[in-house]
Structures are given as structure tokens and as C-alpha cells.
XYZ file of C-alpha atoms in Angstrom:
671
model
C 36.391 80.869 110.994
C 33.688 80.332 108.407
C 30.476 81.772 109.759
C 26.974 80.725 108.733
C 24.868 83.542 107.386
C 21.250 84.218 108.184
C 18.284 83.830 105.817
C 18.851 85.156 102.315
C 17.663 88.728 101.897
C 17.065 90.757 98.740
C 20.184 92.670 97.782
C 20.465 96.047 96.144
C 21.556 96.357 92.505
C 23.401 99.166 90.757
C 22.215 100.777 87.561
C 24.474 100.312 84.545
C 25.582 103.941 84.790
C 26.411 103.547 88.430
C 28.344 100.363 87.738
C 30.394 102.094 85.042
C 31.054 104.974 87.415
C 32.192 102.491 90.076
C 34.585 100.734 87.689
C 35.956 104.053 86.517
C 36.553 105.001 90.118
C 38.357 101.743 90.707
C 40.629 102.418 87.735
C 41.442 105.934 88.899
C 42.070 104.633 92.412
C 44.368 101.940 91.052
C 46.480 104.442 89.134
C 46.723 106.884 92.028
C 47.370 104.120 94.588
C 50.119 102.541 92.482
C 51.752 105.919 92.027
C 51.408 106.787 95.719
C 53.053 103.540 96.834
C 55.789 103.408 94.191
C 58.367 104.568 96.712
C 57.054 102.494 99.643
C 58.288 98.895 99.336
C 56.048 97.796 102.223
C 52.972 98.863 100.242
C 53.917 97.054 97.026
C 51.555 94.119 97.475
C 48.637 96.393 98.368
C 49.292 98.253 95.105
C 49.456 94.952 93.195
C 46.021 93.972 94.510
C 44.629 97.377 93.563
C 46.069 97.256 90.057
C 44.902 93.675 89.394
C 41.388 94.446 90.652
C 41.111 97.401 88.284
C 42.612 95.502 85.342
C 40.153 92.610 85.529
C 37.104 94.429 86.912
C 37.072 92.573 90.216
C 36.001 94.587 93.280
C 39.166 95.178 95.281
C 37.561 94.066 98.578
C 36.550 90.728 97.018
C 40.020 90.084 95.597
C 41.685 90.946 98.885
C 39.218 88.933 100.977
C 39.641 85.830 98.799
C 43.417 86.115 99.078
C 43.213 86.710 102.820
C 41.130 83.582 103.323
C 43.476 81.578 101.112
C 46.866 82.735 102.436
C 46.487 85.819 104.677
C 48.145 87.712 101.790
C 51.388 85.771 102.173
C 53.735 85.058 99.261
C 55.659 82.429 101.287
C 58.868 83.219 99.405
C 57.739 81.123 96.461
C 57.316 77.952 98.525
C 54.316 75.721 97.854
C 51.891 74.388 100.446
C 50.616 70.845 100.959
C 48.383 71.062 97.888
C 51.113 72.578 95.677
C 49.576 76.056 95.995
C 51.684 79.143 95.286
C 51.606 82.811 96.128
C 49.055 85.140 97.716
C 46.250 83.687 95.561
C 47.158 80.024 96.283
C 47.368 79.014 92.625
C 48.067 75.294 92.342
C 50.413 73.249 90.178
C 50.683 69.650 91.352
C 53.214 67.569 89.432
C 54.192 63.922 89.375
C 57.664 64.934 90.566
C 56.199 66.462 93.727
C 54.189 63.338 94.488
C 57.228 61.163 93.883
C 59.291 63.356 96.223
C 56.730 62.678 98.945
C 56.959 58.929 98.365
C 53.543 58.751 96.673
C 53.671 56.573 93.603
C 51.982 58.067 90.561
C 51.442 54.509 89.349
C 48.639 54.274 91.909
C 45.217 55.140 90.439
C 44.562 57.305 93.512
C 47.439 59.661 92.713
C 47.067 59.405 88.947
C 43.503 60.725 89.304
C 44.692 63.462 91.645
C 47.128 64.706 89.008
C 44.222 65.114 86.571
C 42.034 67.157 88.933
C 41.493 70.751 87.703
C 41.725 71.970 91.302
C 45.405 70.967 91.302
C 46.235 73.083 88.229
C 44.746 76.543 88.750
C 48.154 78.129 88.075
C 48.033 76.843 84.495
C 44.454 78.070 84.045
C 45.413 81.509 85.371
C 48.528 81.638 83.195
C 46.437 80.869 80.108
C 44.134 83.791 80.903
C 47.152 86.076 81.242
C 48.922 84.754 78.164
C 51.999 83.783 80.166
C 53.506 80.574 81.536
C 52.787 78.693 84.734
C 56.170 79.494 86.235
C 55.370 83.213 86.086
C 52.220 82.969 88.191
C 54.018 80.690 90.635
C 57.130 82.750 91.216
C 56.128 86.350 90.498
C 53.707 87.620 93.133
C 52.333 90.401 90.921
C 51.538 87.837 88.214
C 50.123 85.525 90.867
C 47.707 88.214 92.041
C 46.815 89.097 88.434
C 46.194 85.403 87.769
C 43.872 85.095 90.763
C 41.964 88.190 89.682
C 41.680 86.857 86.124
C 40.275 83.555 87.426
C 37.710 85.317 89.622
C 36.637 87.511 86.712
C 36.327 84.522 84.378
C 34.221 82.638 86.925
C 31.943 85.623 87.462
C 31.393 86.194 83.746
C 30.677 82.522 83.142
C 27.745 82.754 85.572
C 26.595 86.137 84.233
C 26.346 85.352 80.515
C 29.623 87.103 79.816
C 28.952 90.113 82.035
C 30.492 90.812 85.454
C 28.185 91.114 88.471
C 26.727 94.563 89.097
C 27.072 94.415 92.883
C 29.743 93.234 95.280
C 27.311 90.598 96.626
C 26.981 89.312 93.081
C 30.528 87.957 93.283
C 29.509 85.348 95.860
C 29.312 82.493 93.327
C 32.702 83.386 91.845
C 34.254 83.318 95.311
C 32.647 79.940 95.972
C 34.032 78.662 92.664
C 37.508 79.876 93.619
C 37.555 77.304 96.438
C 37.850 74.624 93.706
C 35.608 72.376 95.767
C 33.473 69.842 93.916
C 30.807 69.898 96.656
C 28.250 72.683 96.946
C 28.184 73.029 100.741
C 31.973 73.133 100.947
C 32.184 75.825 98.263
C 29.436 77.723 100.061
C 31.348 77.519 103.340
C 34.393 79.065 101.656
C 32.330 81.918 100.214
C 30.713 82.434 103.621
C 34.188 82.825 105.064
C 35.130 85.378 102.425
C 31.986 87.385 103.164
C 32.720 87.172 106.891
C 36.166 88.655 106.155
C 34.530 91.392 104.081
C 32.264 92.275 106.991
C 35.009 92.429 109.620
C 37.830 93.691 107.446
C 41.465 92.770 108.046
C 44.724 94.598 108.616
C 48.114 92.926 108.980
C 51.770 92.979 108.081
C 52.876 89.836 106.248
C 55.917 87.718 107.040
C 57.942 89.624 104.432
C 56.889 93.038 105.738
C 54.022 93.942 103.394
C 51.304 96.117 104.982
C 47.808 95.408 103.677
C 44.482 96.777 104.851
C 40.981 95.623 103.960
C 38.358 97.998 105.349
C 35.105 96.486 106.701
C 32.201 96.418 104.248
C 28.715 97.116 105.588
C 25.279 95.989 104.402
C 26.325 92.761 102.707
C 23.474 90.392 101.842
C 24.650 87.778 99.316
C 22.265 85.264 97.833
C 23.820 82.093 99.180
C 21.754 80.028 96.752
C 23.950 81.454 93.991
C 26.246 78.523 94.729
C 23.794 76.420 92.728
C 25.061 78.157 89.595
C 28.259 76.161 89.971
C 26.525 72.832 89.290
C 28.480 71.066 92.016
C 27.768 67.797 93.766
C 25.296 68.050 96.619
C 26.574 66.762 99.952
C 24.329 63.869 100.956
C 23.957 62.176 104.357
C 26.273 59.184 104.819
C 24.841 55.720 104.199
C 25.722 54.814 107.784
C 23.241 57.376 109.040
C 25.895 58.811 111.375
C 25.539 62.564 111.621
C 28.783 64.555 111.689
C 29.758 66.141 114.986
C 30.768 69.507 113.588
C 29.857 73.181 113.606
C 27.150 73.722 110.996
C 29.290 76.245 109.124
C 31.803 73.540 108.128
C 29.311 71.242 106.363
C 31.334 68.169 107.380
C 30.670 64.771 105.878
C 31.078 61.299 107.373
C 33.144 58.489 105.886
C 33.313 55.740 108.528
C 36.737 54.438 109.445
C 37.377 50.737 109.660
C 36.028 48.724 112.558
C 36.557 45.188 111.316
C 37.359 41.751 112.710
C 40.503 40.641 110.897
C 40.551 37.002 112.018
C 37.239 35.246 112.863
C 39.148 32.821 115.087
C 40.673 35.623 117.179
C 38.307 38.246 118.567
C 41.268 40.322 119.741
C 42.440 40.842 116.172
C 40.470 43.808 114.895
C 41.074 47.296 113.567
C 41.281 50.152 113.776
C 39.758 51.876 116.810
C 38.096 50.984 120.118
C 34.412 51.265 120.945
C 33.551 53.319 124.019
C 30.902 55.681 125.350
C 32.883 58.819 126.001
C 32.500 61.088 127.893
C 30.112 58.964 130.017
C 32.620 56.187 130.689
C 35.838 58.093 129.972
C 36.699 61.791 130.136
C 37.753 63.603 126.966
C 40.642 65.876 128.015
C 42.654 66.623 124.897
C 42.445 67.459 121.227
C 45.473 66.230 119.276
C 46.529 67.749 115.944
C 48.467 65.767 113.353
C 49.730 66.149 109.811
C 48.812 63.348 107.423
C 52.105 63.030 105.506
C 49.726 61.815 102.820
C 47.112 63.286 100.540
C 43.595 63.756 101.858
C 42.195 60.945 99.676
C 45.119 58.689 100.540
C 44.516 59.281 104.239
C 40.844 58.332 103.917
C 41.849 55.121 102.153
C 44.378 54.215 104.847
C 41.939 54.847 107.689
C 39.334 52.643 105.985
C 41.864 49.799 105.899
C 41.561 47.850 109.197
C 45.038 46.359 108.761
C 46.542 49.849 108.915
C 45.897 49.809 112.686
C 45.591 53.564 113.045
C 42.963 56.221 112.571
C 41.674 59.631 113.597
C 38.314 61.112 114.412
C 38.598 63.805 111.720
C 40.573 64.551 108.554
C 40.874 68.132 107.231
C 41.548 68.800 103.538
C 44.120 71.456 102.634
C 42.518 72.751 99.435
C 39.277 74.064 100.899
C 39.338 73.139 104.590
C 36.699 70.463 104.128
C 36.312 68.233 107.201
C 35.504 64.519 107.109
C 34.607 62.680 110.296
C 35.710 59.047 110.358
C 35.221 57.916 113.974
C 32.528 59.083 116.418
C 34.017 61.118 119.261
C 32.533 58.679 121.762
C 34.948 56.028 120.449
C 38.744 55.900 120.824
C 40.944 56.468 117.778
C 44.379 54.852 117.691
C 46.142 58.053 116.764
C 49.125 58.838 118.997
C 50.827 55.595 120.137
C 50.227 56.391 123.808
C 47.045 55.012 125.335
C 47.133 57.328 128.343
C 46.581 60.189 125.905
C 44.585 58.818 122.995
C 41.948 57.180 125.207
C 41.188 60.701 126.483
C 41.722 62.563 123.192
C 40.043 63.524 119.933
C 42.442 63.203 116.997
C 42.427 65.543 113.987
C 44.581 64.731 110.961
C 45.420 67.698 108.725
C 46.510 67.269 105.121
C 50.151 68.290 105.048
C 53.730 67.120 105.574
C 55.619 67.702 108.817
C 58.853 67.241 106.881
C 58.264 70.250 104.654
C 59.897 72.731 106.980
C 59.891 75.551 104.430
C 56.376 74.714 103.336
C 53.131 76.073 104.737
C 49.690 74.924 105.746
C 46.749 76.498 103.924
C 44.671 79.188 105.577
C 41.530 77.197 104.779
C 42.941 74.327 106.811
C 43.853 76.582 109.752
C 40.375 78.121 109.820
C 38.460 74.870 109.536
C 40.568 73.135 112.176
C 40.171 76.124 114.510
C 36.404 76.117 113.999
C 36.274 72.376 114.697
C 38.486 72.638 117.787
C 36.411 75.466 119.247
C 33.256 73.403 118.727
C 34.731 70.280 120.331
C 36.314 72.200 123.213
C 32.978 73.814 124.046
C 31.137 70.494 123.754
C 33.518 68.572 126.031
C 34.701 71.416 128.293
C 38.314 71.232 127.099
C 40.444 74.285 127.978
C 41.804 76.199 124.990
C 45.457 76.081 126.034
C 48.590 74.216 125.009
C 48.236 71.765 127.874
C 45.050 70.411 126.270
C 45.337 71.336 122.574
C 48.339 69.222 121.669
C 50.366 68.339 118.641
C 51.356 64.715 118.169
C 54.867 65.994 118.887
C 53.814 67.026 122.407
C 52.721 63.496 123.361
C 55.516 61.292 124.747
C 56.156 57.731 123.708
C 54.369 55.312 126.005
C 57.227 52.807 126.321
C 60.967 52.995 126.901
C 61.678 52.321 123.232
C 58.776 54.474 122.073
C 60.127 57.754 123.456
C 62.605 58.169 120.595
C 60.377 56.796 117.845
C 57.242 58.776 118.736
C 56.032 60.986 115.888
C 56.727 64.738 115.871
C 54.057 66.198 113.585
C 52.613 68.695 112.700
C 56.191 69.975 112.717
C 57.965 73.332 112.940
C 55.953 74.807 110.059
C 52.679 74.720 112.021
C 51.955 78.237 113.332
C 50.627 77.665 116.854
C 50.420 81.393 117.530
C 48.159 82.038 114.551
C 46.104 78.962 115.364
C 45.421 80.125 118.915
C 44.522 83.571 117.593
C 41.883 81.856 115.451
C 40.677 79.944 118.515
C 40.099 83.254 120.265
C 42.650 82.259 122.913
C 45.839 84.106 121.919
C 49.144 83.258 123.539
C 49.677 86.415 125.573
C 51.110 87.772 128.817
C 49.032 87.074 131.928
C 51.612 88.161 134.514
C 53.974 91.107 135.043
C 57.436 91.150 133.507
C 59.864 89.197 135.645
C 57.396 86.358 136.300
C 59.070 83.051 137.080
C 56.840 81.298 134.518
C 56.933 82.063 130.785
C 55.150 80.897 127.652
C 57.114 80.483 124.431
C 55.992 83.095 121.877
C 58.776 83.971 119.435
C 56.522 85.440 116.734
C 56.212 82.870 113.956
C 56.929 85.174 111.002
C 60.098 86.694 112.459
C 61.325 83.450 114.038
C 63.205 81.991 111.081
C 65.077 78.766 111.766
C 67.080 76.486 109.494
C 66.482 72.781 109.970
C 67.560 69.498 108.411
C 65.744 66.216 107.879
C 66.600 62.578 107.150
C 63.910 59.975 106.536
C 65.682 57.339 108.607
C 66.460 59.423 111.705
C 63.688 57.909 113.816
C 64.156 54.505 112.200
C 67.632 53.982 113.625
C 66.919 55.655 116.949
C 65.567 52.551 118.603
C 66.263 52.289 122.336
C 68.246 49.078 121.976
C 69.782 49.848 118.609
C 73.038 51.523 117.606
C 73.228 55.293 117.672
C 74.253 57.290 114.625
C 74.687 61.035 114.279
C 72.308 63.336 112.409
C 74.094 63.594 109.058
C 71.108 64.848 107.130
C 71.404 65.750 103.452
C 68.183 67.751 103.291
C 68.543 71.305 104.616
C 65.779 73.908 104.641
C 66.372 77.585 104.122
C 65.645 79.774 107.124
C 61.865 79.658 107.416
C 59.229 80.848 109.901
C 59.118 78.270 112.693
C 57.112 77.482 115.806
C 60.038 76.635 118.103
C 63.088 78.255 119.655
C 66.403 76.367 119.942
C 67.755 75.617 123.400
C 71.410 75.819 124.376
C 73.423 74.434 127.268
C 74.735 77.922 128.126
C 73.775 81.540 127.343
C 75.794 81.675 124.120
C 74.952 80.921 120.496
C 78.236 79.019 120.254
C 77.314 76.663 123.090
C 75.977 73.197 122.180
C 72.273 72.558 121.880
C 70.734 70.558 124.709
C 69.906 66.950 123.883
C 67.362 64.351 124.936
C 68.917 61.167 126.370
C 66.638 58.944 124.311
C 67.478 60.714 121.042
C 71.175 61.029 121.928
C 72.044 58.067 124.172
C 75.763 58.768 123.762
C 75.347 62.221 125.317
C 76.162 64.115 122.122
C 74.699 67.570 121.521
C 71.340 68.293 119.991
C 71.078 69.213 116.326
C 69.105 71.276 113.863
C 67.238 68.212 112.597
C 63.541 69.034 112.697
C 62.758 65.647 114.235
C 65.386 66.171 116.942
C 62.728 67.655 119.214
C 64.862 67.435 122.370
C 66.357 70.905 121.831
C 63.264 72.751 120.560
C 60.848 74.603 122.868
C 57.469 74.785 121.089
C 55.298 77.890 120.857
C 52.604 78.162 123.514
C 54.127 75.727 125.987
C 54.912 77.083 129.463
C 58.072 76.663 131.513
C 59.516 77.751 134.855
C 62.397 80.229 134.656
C 65.652 78.859 136.076
C 67.900 81.887 135.470
C 68.265 85.058 133.423
C 71.206 86.794 131.736
C 71.180 89.807 129.390
C 69.497 88.615 126.192
C 68.927 85.093 127.529
C 66.407 83.173 129.637
C 67.019 79.722 131.135
C 64.134 77.325 131.728
C 63.908 73.990 133.506
C 63.771 71.453 130.700
C 63.902 67.668 130.838
C 65.850 67.553 134.096
C 68.353 70.256 133.149
C 68.758 73.986 132.598
C 68.250 75.096 128.990
C 68.966 78.573 127.589
C 67.058 80.439 124.877
C 67.664 83.834 123.315
C 65.126 86.253 124.813
C 65.585 90.011 124.971
C 63.271 93.038 125.266
C 64.063 93.912 121.654
C 63.560 90.363 120.352
C 61.376 88.586 122.926
C 60.808 84.853 122.593
C 58.600 84.525 125.696
C 55.759 86.249 127.517
C 55.257 86.183 131.307
C 52.334 84.051 132.463
C 50.735 82.825 135.657
C 50.747 79.082 136.349
C 51.050 76.638 139.221
C 54.346 74.784 139.502
C 55.353 71.454 140.942
C 58.562 70.895 142.932
C 59.925 67.663 144.433
C 58.913 67.265 148.061
C 61.452 68.294 150.675
C 63.934 65.546 151.404
C 63.780 63.962 147.938
C 66.962 64.224 145.893
C 65.007 63.472 142.703
C 61.659 62.103 141.618
C 60.664 59.751 138.767
C 58.943 60.893 135.578
C 56.314 58.840 133.747
C 55.036 59.050 130.185
C 51.885 57.045 130.951
C 49.293 57.290 133.712
C 48.341 53.634 134.230
C 46.776 52.549 137.548
C 48.400 50.462 140.255
C 48.290 46.660 139.864
C 45.863 46.198 142.759
C 43.048 47.827 140.787
C 42.726 44.786 138.480
C 40.493 41.917 139.752
C 42.237 38.509 140.026
C 40.031 36.931 137.361
C 40.919 39.735 134.937
C 44.634 39.322 135.662
C 44.275 35.591 135.049
C 42.402 36.249 131.801
C 45.155 38.622 130.634
C 47.917 36.241 131.717
C 49.415 38.711 134.179
C 49.122 42.315 135.312
C 48.567 44.372 132.169
C 50.071 47.773 131.384
C 52.332 48.299 134.391
C 53.088 51.888 135.306
C 56.849 52.271 134.841
C 59.001 55.344 135.297
C 61.145 56.338 132.321
C 64.681 55.192 133.044
C 66.371 58.298 131.607
C 63.994 60.978 132.892
C 64.033 62.442 136.413
C 63.398 65.755 138.154
C 66.230 66.620 140.572
C 65.615 68.582 143.744
C 65.628 72.332 143.130
C 63.941 72.149 139.737
C 60.353 73.159 139.004
C 57.881 72.464 136.172
C 54.519 73.861 135.146
C 51.503 71.880 136.316
C 48.988 71.450 133.484
C 45.931 70.937 135.668
C 44.596 69.428 138.893
C 45.791 66.050 140.095
C 43.936 63.215 138.362
C 43.464 59.528 138.990
C 45.435 57.080 136.931
C 43.342 54.881 134.639
C 43.434 52.501 131.697
C 40.606 51.595 129.331
C 40.395 48.030 128.028
C 38.624 47.144 124.804
C 39.577 43.509 124.341
C 37.263 41.650 121.965
C 35.782 42.893 118.731
C 32.286 42.133 120.018
C 32.892 43.378 123.575
C 32.273 39.935 125.111
C 35.506 39.497 127.097
C 35.520 39.810 130.897
C 35.608 43.488 131.874
C 35.507 44.406 128.204
C 35.131 48.078 127.249
C 35.819 49.055 130.846
C 38.014 51.790 132.360
C 40.005 50.692 135.394
C 40.557 53.715 137.640
C 43.322 53.672 140.222
C 43.723 55.399 143.566
C 47.114 56.819 142.599
C 46.950 60.460 141.549
C 49.298 62.138 139.084
C 49.983 65.620 137.806
C 50.544 66.281 134.134
C 53.517 68.584 133.599
C 55.332 70.225 130.686
C 58.612 68.303 130.961
C 60.453 69.127 127.737
C 59.051 69.426 124.220
C 56.504 66.923 125.485
C 54.246 66.560 128.466
C 54.679 63.867 131.124
C 53.367 62.778 134.525
C 54.637 62.794 138.110
C 53.071 61.129 141.141
C 51.156 63.589 143.293
C 52.735 62.063 146.415
C 56.199 63.020 145.115
C 55.616 66.736 144.690
C 54.350 69.939 146.240
C 52.345 72.458 144.221
C 53.443 76.101 144.353
C 51.031 78.859 143.354
C 51.329 82.623 143.189
């Protein structure tokens, strides 16, 4: 998390002799370190950082801290992230071919301008400094680290009249410049994060087994006003006067989303969110994370178009973690296609593609989103757990046909375990081994899964349409993933379980990344149904599902949670994907105005919980409700009003997604 620093204080400077002595020491250290680690393949990347720092005169702690804040020192096996960034130093190389592959036409001025942005071509700039080609700094991690060091050194010298800074704090402006942000406060926030990493230090083993240590640095007092040397655009208050609802360290801006009447003759026809006064008239219970499947700028354009009929409260940029607020949190964003959730949720769109299974989200994005979520959770008293911090993929479709077509972002490449570490709420054991409730925690880096994807999978999976099998031409290599596959029996040769809405013919689940019916997501909690050596069975979507789980390669941790079971005497109970109130709650004149009872609460036809099964309860029983925003100007009868029912429901973790059961149908088991 980027942390704001206190008032600027005078920093110490080194004499020229001392600076030369320091650089000489760095060079000697680099030689000895490289030699010492020559026979230790797990220390290779540490040696590459040391050598590059000495070669280009960059303090090793600064180089390592910048890389840590960009990628956590990961090479990502040569794969690019959402902004076409490569390697431990996140050097970028965005091409027209990559935009075209994502369905983004380079004929559009929006994307044509993006291709020209220097921030999207730092790999070429680094390669020029090294006298090599762009491919080298993309695919060779040693060259990538050298390229990042060369860029930092060039930035520092450009602000020091050709001379490098004489103190570590003097590199603050160069670190800010490395963010590639065009806005001063955003660049400053990145540098603040780097200096926070310098203060705390870091020590981790990367996904490919590289051990890297950054020792804490004491007595750091950078001049944060050095960011002015960059000559960047100053962030100005929005014309609307709306102040961003953000932690101060993020320096968020506000670009209002569309709230527009589309047809003056029809006050119901407006876009693209509802006005409310949350939390005074409506509780905020959830925070929902999405991936944009678009560029940051493209997402802003779409959410300012009222005909798009969708939006989010916030959008987070991949490059530097910059956060833009588009809808006040008091209002309701149309972000998840299920009113029972989005009327109680804050939606955050993150620049990235759920379909890029082998791709990765930037560390800047993780940190900014985590900082924002912690702020919002504290403000609205939202628990930091997977029952309340949801992905779009965890929210069920709100209609019979919508179950199969509901979105599934941010996808298997989103590291929920790392994200909850950043939230300060790690997914960890809270009960002794042998507990009958477990949380999924496979270890993202070691949990490598191969998946497939077809663009039209969800398109032909309509409830009333014909079913076709997942014959997907696009296959990812085995990549770190945030789910574990579920089988029908404790054997890797047994079929994968399947969801009846995704597979109405009863065929087995698949490795398609959008076939979420056989994928248990990290952080979610389930009741244990059975155990065999190396395997654990959980109750899942009305059936028993098996996952590989052994002491040597654990995929779960034991946790404490309340469970719901069908009441005695019931052979099965219905499952709901909405929590709408009973019909009697609506006044007769409102029913007449609406032309009938609106939003009936209907059980899902293909979901049940048979007697003998048990599911984790996500919180206390709550009243059903439904918020109505009817006219653009709020003038309709009972407009902008939440109808609250007497029926109470429990939210449960049903399968990959959460659902509801009537409180009268179940008993709650604790302990």
C-alpha cells in the first residue's frame, strides 16, 4: 500500500569522496555477490539486481524496491501484463497486434493515441540505452533488470545536470519518473510506495523459485517536492466539485459517469446508474472486483456513455495504480447484473483481461485496489473476507437464463491470496487440523493450471438455447491460478463436476476458464463432506466434489465458520440467487403503477440442497429487500425507495458463487 509521508525534512548529503567510496563499495559487492551466487540458481536474480545496480550506479535498494513495487521481482515466464509490461522491471512494449488481439481497433483515435504514448514503450527506451533490441529486454530477465537500472540512472542524471544523486533519498524523483505517470500526484504516490518498501524491506521467494531479500533502510527523509522536477500535469479538482472518496495516499481523481435521460418522453429511459443515499437508505455490504477487458481510457469512455447501461464506482489503471472515481458510493452502479448484490455493493473495475489466463495483473494495481478496499471497508464496516470482498465471478446470475451468462472476471489469473495479504487479512487457518470447514488456499505461485478459452462460450450457453461442448482453440500454458479443479471422485482420471446451467446435458466440466462450475476459488469456504488420502471432498452445488489436498501439497486450510443444514424432515430445500421481498410488501397502488408484482423471488430450478448436506453461512440472517429507482427525476410513486420484506435469508457459499436460502428452511450449526 502506498503510504503518505510526513512533512518534508532536510536530508543528509554525502561528500564527493564519500559518494565515490560508496559506489566503489557497491562495485566490489556486486563482483563478490555475483561470484558467491554463481553456483546457486535460486540466487541468480538477486545477483542480477546487484550487478545491474553497480553497472549503472543505481543504489541497489532503490533498484530492488522499484522492481518489488512493480512486479514483486517476478519474471512471469516472459508473459506480459495488461499494459504489455515485461519482466521484473515491468518494461512495456504495446503493439497494434496486441490491441487487435484484444478486439480493440487501432483505427480508433483512442487506441491510436495509446500506441504513441511513451509509457507504453519503455522497453524500447531501455533497449536503446543498452545498445540492444527490444526483444532482449522483454525476454531476457538479466537484460530486463539492466534496462530498468539504465532507465532509472538516465532519469536521475537528467534531473541532476548529468550527475547521479549523492544520497539514496535523492533518487526519489527518478523513482517517481519510473511510474511513467503524466500526473504529479500519481507519480508521487508511486515514489511514496517505493520509499515505504525501502523502510520496511522485503523478503520473498518468487513463483519461479528465486530468493530475494531487501533489507530495511532507516532514516529516510526524501524531499517529496522533488516530483516537481518532472514537469508533470498537476491533478486539479474535478469541474463537478465532487471530491473523491479515497485514501489520501492514492490521490484519486473524479471523472463523473453518465447519469443522463435518454428519451425526454420516457423518464424510465436513463443511464447508467441509480441515485440513492447509501448507507442511510440502503446498507453497503459488499465490494465487488472486476476486470475491464478494455483499456483504462476505453473504460472511462464507455462508462461516460449513458447508452452503455453499465458502470462502476471506481476504475484502477494498471500502469501506475491510479484510481478514478466515476460514481459516488452513495449511488448504485449497474455493475454485476444482479440487483440483490449491486444495490448493496461498491464496484471496482481493474484494467486487465480475465481471458488472459497466463497474463498477470500489475503490482501497482494490486496495491492501489487493496488500499482502496481497506479504506472503503473501514468506512462502511464491511468485513475483509471472501464473503464480502467478491469477484464478479462470485456473484450469481439473477435470473434463470442469467446464471450461465453471468460474467466470471477477474478470472483465474487474479491472485486472491496476495490481495488479502495486502489487505492485512491473510487467508489462514483459524481452526485445528481436521476441522469440518476449510478455506481454499492452494498457494497461487505453485498452483499451476492449464485452461482454455473460447469467446463464444457464454454466448451460446443461453438457458433456452442449444448446448454445445467446450471445443476451445485457445489453450494457456500451465500458469499460476486462483482456483483448484473439482472432480466427481477422488481420482485425477475422474470427470470434473459440472454446473447444470453450464452443462444442461449433464456432461462433465472442462478446463475452460469460463466454465466456473468445476473451479473452487481461493479464499472461499466450504464444509467437508469426506476425506481420503490426498483428497478432500466438499459440499458443492448440491453434490459432493473432490479436490486434491494432502499434507505435502495442501490446497485448503482449516477454518471456523457457522454452517446451515436443511431442517429436519425436509428432503431438500430451494436455493435462490436473489433476495427479493415477498409480494405483500408492495402497496397496491405501486403494484398497479408497475403493472403487476415486480421482481418476484423465484428459486433456481436447477439448484437445491438435499438433506444431509451443509454449506457455510456468510453472515447473520438478513431481511429480503429491493430498491426501486424508477424515473430519472425521482418523481414516480415510491421512487428511490427500498422495499424491505419480512422474509429472512442466509447468504451461503453454494458453489463458485454465493446464493441465498430462506432462514425458515434451515438450521444453523456452530462450533
